[in-house]
Amino acid sequence: MSGDGSTSWADQIVELLQAMRNERYGERVDMLDHSLQTAARASADGASDHLVLAALLHDVGHVLGNAGEWGLADHARVGAAHLGNGLPAEVVEPIRLHVDAKRYLVATDDTYADQLSEASIRSLDEQGGPFSADQAARFEAESFASDAVRLRRWDDAGKVVDQDVPSLDEIRELLERVHRDHVGSG
Ligand SMILES: [Fe+2]
């Protein structure tokens, strides 16, 4: 694929991220800041490029559907479906599973719910609540379950008011590179 193709694909994704500047879904930071903070935490934690990108893009599904007060309950699957034609499974699967990871952690980690924001607790009901033991076992069997749990913890931590974040331009280069590698290998 030509460089132009990669650029226009990345433009379209960057536009989604920019649209998140106007959304909060009950959080104390806007969704673009939240996305950049989540990516910065992934990066500081030594995550792969794929997981840093997953952290950046994990919530784009909210602006692809009809989001309510606490966002779009199904945003993980909606976002993953939208990104799946341009990015590899290492990016898309942790995004698809990051709401399931919350439902899993609430069910299996006694201290986890205390760390959730009010909005995350409110949306948990709309997302189906804590996993049953069977659902938790099915989640653990997913290939990208542990990456989704890591993403989830950066996600929960990436809601700090007035935190310095990397610019979108810094991260855009990563988006274009991973996309180019993915479509170029096909
Ligand atoms: Fe998030």
Short mmCIF file of N, CA, C and O and ligand atoms in Angstrom, two decimals, residues 20 27 31 34-35 38 55 58-59 62 75 98 120 151-152 154-156 158-159, ligand 1:
data_model
loop_
_atom_site.label_atom_id
_atom_site.label_comp_id
_atom_site.label_asym_id
_atom_site.label_seq_id
_atom_site.Cartn_x
_atom_site.Cartn_y
_atom_site.Cartn_z
N MET A 20 -12.97 12.83 20.74
CA MET A 20 -13.07 12.42 22.15
C MET A 20 -12.74 13.57 23.10
O MET A 20 -13.02 13.49 24.30
N GLU A 27 -16.46 10.93 33.66
CA GLU A 27 -15.10 10.94 34.22
C GLU A 27 -14.66 12.38 34.47
O GLU A 27 -15.24 13.33 33.95
N MET A 31 -12.05 12.42 27.27
CA MET A 31 -11.67 11.10 26.77
C MET A 31 -10.38 11.12 25.95
O MET A 31 -9.69 10.09 25.88
N HIS A 34 -7.76 11.12 28.63
CA HIS A 34 -7.77 9.77 29.21
C HIS A 34 -7.02 8.78 28.31
O HIS A 34 -6.23 7.96 28.78
N SER A 35 -7.25 8.88 27.00
CA SER A 35 -6.60 7.97 26.05
C SER A 35 -5.08 8.18 26.05
O SER A 35 -4.31 7.20 26.06
N THR A 38 -3.56 6.90 29.29
CA THR A 38 -3.53 5.43 29.32
C THR A 38 -2.34 4.93 28.49
O THR A 38 -1.61 4.03 28.90
N ALA A 55 -3.67 0.83 24.18
CA ALA A 55 -4.03 1.74 25.28
C ALA A 55 -4.55 3.06 24.72
O ALA A 55 -5.55 3.61 25.21
N HIS A 58 -8.19 2.30 23.02
CA HIS A 58 -9.14 1.35 23.62
C HIS A 58 -10.56 1.87 23.72
O HIS A 58 -11.50 1.09 23.73
N ASP A 59 -10.73 3.19 23.79
CA ASP A 59 -12.08 3.73 24.01
C ASP A 59 -12.70 4.39 22.77
O ASP A 59 -13.75 5.02 22.89
N HIS A 62 -16.56 4.44 21.83
CA HIS A 62 -17.58 5.34 22.41
C HIS A 62 -18.08 6.36 21.38
O HIS A 62 -19.25 6.75 21.43
N HIS A 75 -18.70 -0.49 23.76
CA HIS A 75 -17.65 0.24 23.02
C HIS A 75 -16.42 -0.61 22.73
O HIS A 75 -15.71 -0.36 21.77
N HIS A 98 -11.17 -5.35 26.85
CA HIS A 98 -10.86 -4.54 28.04
C HIS A 98 -12.05 -4.31 28.96
O HIS A 98 -11.87 -4.09 30.16
N SER A 120 -16.99 4.13 36.00
CA SER A 120 -16.70 2.73 35.67
C SER A 120 -17.61 1.78 36.45
O SER A 120 -17.98 0.72 35.96
N LEU A 151 -3.94 -3.74 30.10
CA LEU A 151 -4.58 -2.55 29.52
C LEU A 151 -5.61 -1.98 30.50
O LEU A 151 -5.68 -0.77 30.72
N ARG A 152 -6.39 -2.86 31.10
CA ARG A 152 -7.44 -2.42 32.02
C ARG A 152 -6.87 -1.64 33.20
O ARG A 152 -7.42 -0.63 33.63
N TRP A 154 -4.00 0.09 33.29
CA TRP A 154 -3.56 1.42 32.82
C TRP A 154 -4.78 2.31 32.60
O TRP A 154 -4.76 3.51 32.91
N ASP A 155 -5.83 1.73 32.05
CA ASP A 155 -7.09 2.43 31.79
C ASP A 155 -7.62 3.04 33.10
O ASP A 155 -7.93 4.24 33.18
N ASP A 156 -7.71 2.23 34.14
CA ASP A 156 -8.26 2.71 35.42
C ASP A 156 -7.38 3.79 36.03
O ASP A 156 -7.88 4.68 36.73
N GLY A 158 -5.55 5.95 34.29
CA GLY A 158 -5.37 7.07 33.36
C GLY A 158 -6.48 8.10 33.43
O GLY A 158 -7.00 8.53 32.41
N LYS A 159 -6.83 8.51 34.65
CA LYS A 159 -7.96 9.43 34.84
C LYS A 159 -7.59 10.56 35.80
O LYS A 159 -8.40 11.01 36.59
FE FE B 1 -10.79 3.80 29.18
#
